[in-house]
XYZ file of C-alpha atoms in Angstrom:
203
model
C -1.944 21.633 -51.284
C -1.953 24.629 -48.651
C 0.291 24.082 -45.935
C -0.786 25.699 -42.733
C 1.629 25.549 -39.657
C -0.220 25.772 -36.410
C -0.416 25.605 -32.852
C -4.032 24.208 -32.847
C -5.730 25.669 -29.472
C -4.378 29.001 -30.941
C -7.316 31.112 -31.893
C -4.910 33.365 -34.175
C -4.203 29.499 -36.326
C -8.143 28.662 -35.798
C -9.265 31.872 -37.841
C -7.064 30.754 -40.294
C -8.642 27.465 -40.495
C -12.231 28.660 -40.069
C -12.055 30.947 -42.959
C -10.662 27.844 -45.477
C -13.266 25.680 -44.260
C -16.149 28.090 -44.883
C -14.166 28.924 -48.355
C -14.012 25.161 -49.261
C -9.696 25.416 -49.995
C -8.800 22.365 -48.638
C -5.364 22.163 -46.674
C -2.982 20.244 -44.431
C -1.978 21.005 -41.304
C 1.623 20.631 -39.344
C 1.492 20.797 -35.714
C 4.287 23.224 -34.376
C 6.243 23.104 -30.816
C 6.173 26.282 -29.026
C 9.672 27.393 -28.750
C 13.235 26.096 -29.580
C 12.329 22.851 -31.404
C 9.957 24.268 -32.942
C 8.669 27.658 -34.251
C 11.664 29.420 -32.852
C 14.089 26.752 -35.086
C 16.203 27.564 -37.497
C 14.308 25.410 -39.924
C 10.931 27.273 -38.786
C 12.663 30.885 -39.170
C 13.591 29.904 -42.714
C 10.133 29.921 -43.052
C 8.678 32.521 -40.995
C 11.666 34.763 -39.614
C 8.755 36.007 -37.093
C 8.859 32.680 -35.724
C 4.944 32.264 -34.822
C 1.978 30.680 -35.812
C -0.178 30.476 -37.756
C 2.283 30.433 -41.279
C 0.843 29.082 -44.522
C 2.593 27.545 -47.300
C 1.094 28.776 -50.628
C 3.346 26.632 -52.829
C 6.345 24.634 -52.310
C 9.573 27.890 -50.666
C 6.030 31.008 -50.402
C 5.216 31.207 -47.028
C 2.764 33.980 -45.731
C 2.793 35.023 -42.188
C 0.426 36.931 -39.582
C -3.194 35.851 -39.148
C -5.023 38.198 -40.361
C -3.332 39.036 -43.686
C -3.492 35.554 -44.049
C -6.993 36.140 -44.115
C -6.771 39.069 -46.458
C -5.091 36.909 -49.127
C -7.741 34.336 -49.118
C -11.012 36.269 -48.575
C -10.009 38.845 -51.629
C -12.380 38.911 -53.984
C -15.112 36.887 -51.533
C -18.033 37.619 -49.874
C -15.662 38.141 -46.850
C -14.710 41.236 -47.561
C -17.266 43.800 -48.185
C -17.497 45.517 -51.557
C -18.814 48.902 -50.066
C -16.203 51.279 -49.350
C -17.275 51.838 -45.798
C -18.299 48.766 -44.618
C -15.031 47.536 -46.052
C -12.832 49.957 -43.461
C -15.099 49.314 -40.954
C -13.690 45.675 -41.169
C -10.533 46.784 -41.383
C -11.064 48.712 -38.193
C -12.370 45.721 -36.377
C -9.471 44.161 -37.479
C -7.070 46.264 -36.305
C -9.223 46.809 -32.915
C -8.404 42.825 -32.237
C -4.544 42.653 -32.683
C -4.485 46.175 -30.253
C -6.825 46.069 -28.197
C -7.855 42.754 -27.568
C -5.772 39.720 -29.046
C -3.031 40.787 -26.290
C -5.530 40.766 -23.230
C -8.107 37.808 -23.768
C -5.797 35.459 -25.945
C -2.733 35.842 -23.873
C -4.873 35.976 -20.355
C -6.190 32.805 -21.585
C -2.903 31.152 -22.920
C -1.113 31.525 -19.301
C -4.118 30.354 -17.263
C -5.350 27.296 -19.592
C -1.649 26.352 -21.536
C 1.089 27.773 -20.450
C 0.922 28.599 -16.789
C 1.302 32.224 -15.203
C 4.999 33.340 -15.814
C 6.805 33.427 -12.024
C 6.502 37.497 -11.028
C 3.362 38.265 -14.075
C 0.783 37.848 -11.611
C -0.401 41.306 -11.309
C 0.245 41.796 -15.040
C -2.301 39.108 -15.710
C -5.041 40.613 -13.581
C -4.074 43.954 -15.855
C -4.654 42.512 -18.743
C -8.316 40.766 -17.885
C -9.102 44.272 -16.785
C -8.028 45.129 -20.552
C -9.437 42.528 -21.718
C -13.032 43.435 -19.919
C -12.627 46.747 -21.493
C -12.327 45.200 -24.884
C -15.512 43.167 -24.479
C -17.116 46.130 -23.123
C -16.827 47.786 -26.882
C -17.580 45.070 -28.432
C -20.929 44.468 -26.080
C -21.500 48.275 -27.433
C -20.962 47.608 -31.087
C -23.045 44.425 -31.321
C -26.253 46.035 -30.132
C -26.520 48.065 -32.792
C -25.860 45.861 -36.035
C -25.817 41.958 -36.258
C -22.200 42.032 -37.335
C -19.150 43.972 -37.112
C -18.735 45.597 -40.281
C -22.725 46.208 -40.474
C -25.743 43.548 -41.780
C -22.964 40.982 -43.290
C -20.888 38.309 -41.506
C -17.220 39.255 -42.792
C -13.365 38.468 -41.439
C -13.738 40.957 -38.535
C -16.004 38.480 -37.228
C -14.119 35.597 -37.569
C -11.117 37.788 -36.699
C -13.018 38.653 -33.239
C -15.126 35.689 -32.934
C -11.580 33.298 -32.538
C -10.431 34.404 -28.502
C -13.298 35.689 -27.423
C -15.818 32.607 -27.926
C -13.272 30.626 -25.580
C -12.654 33.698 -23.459
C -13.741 31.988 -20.468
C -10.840 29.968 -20.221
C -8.641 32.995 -19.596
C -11.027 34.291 -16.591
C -13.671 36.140 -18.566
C -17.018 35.760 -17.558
C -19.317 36.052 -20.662
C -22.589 36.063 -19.400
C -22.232 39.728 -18.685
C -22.299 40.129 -22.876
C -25.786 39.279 -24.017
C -25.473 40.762 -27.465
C -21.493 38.734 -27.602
C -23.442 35.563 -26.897
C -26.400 36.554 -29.774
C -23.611 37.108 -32.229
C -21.714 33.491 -31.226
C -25.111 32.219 -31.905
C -25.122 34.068 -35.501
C -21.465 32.915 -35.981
C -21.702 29.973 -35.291
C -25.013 29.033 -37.543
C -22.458 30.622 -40.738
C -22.134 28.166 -43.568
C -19.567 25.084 -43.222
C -18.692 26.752 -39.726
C -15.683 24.845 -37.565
C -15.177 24.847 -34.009
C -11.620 25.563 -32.718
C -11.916 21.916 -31.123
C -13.006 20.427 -34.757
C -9.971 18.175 -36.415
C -9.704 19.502 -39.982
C -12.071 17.776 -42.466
């Protein structure tokens, strides 16, 4: 059986888990420590020199890291991934748009404030990145009044990729209910066949 190493409050491990549930692949998961007992171990480098979460066992020694080609690998060949060419990069774009532009601002604004605490001197560089993070949400306000979805009239992985931090972006400071086309498209996420909430145990 899949083997999927997590953190579970992570949104980056919750996509991950999301996208098997809606596929029906059933899995296990493994809780991981954050930090030297755990993903930064030697044992946890073997499998995953990166040393984060989420990693996925395939099969017993193949180990595939990074979120969203994690999601790649699975949704190939699903209705996930568009088959038209431009609706397709358009994912792909959304995608990209969430591990640069938004993943570092929302997710990490909300790991310090609701996990982690506020490093000692990162003050100010946690008010920077909720301004980023704002500005992130601002696009994505944009984009969502104009088509139901990201990559146009289909729900596809640059949803779930975007759906994960910013659904629970509240917890890092955000206040949502400036976004009333964000909180239309939770709505449209969330009513997605065999949908799981980040707080859901696995199945």
């Amino acid at each position: 059986m899949i083997k999927l190493y997590q953190f579970h409050p992570s949104g980056n491990c919750y996509k991950v888990r999301l996208l098997l549930h809606q596929l029906g692949i059933p899995f296990e998961t493994v809780e991981m420590e954050m930090g030297p007992n755990g993903t930064r171990s030697q044992e946890f480098k073997a499998k995953n020199p990166i040393a984060k979460v989420p990693t996925v066992e395939l099969e017993p020694g193949v180990f595939l890291a990074e979120s969203n080609a994690i999601l790649w690998y699975f949704a190939e060949g699903t209705p996930f991934i568009p088959t038209d060419k431009l609706e397709r990069a358009r994912m792909l774009q959304w995608m990209f748009f969430e591990q640069y532009s938004h993943e570092p601002y929302i997710a990490v604004a909300r790991a310090w404030i609701a996990f982690f605490g506020i490093p000692p001197g990162k003050e100010r560089e946690l008010e920077e990145r909720i301004q980023k993070g704002y500005a992130a949400l601002d696009v994505m306000e944009g984009e969502l009044s104009k088509r139901p979805f990201f990559a146009g009239e289909r729900y596809s992985l640059a949803d779930i990729t975007l759906y994960a931090y910013t659904h629970v972006a509240e917890a890092g400071r955000f206040d949502l209910t400036r976004y009333p086309a964000i909180r239309a498209w939770f709505e449209r996420v969330q009513s997605q066949p065999r949908h799981l909430r980040i707080t859901d145990a696995v199945p």
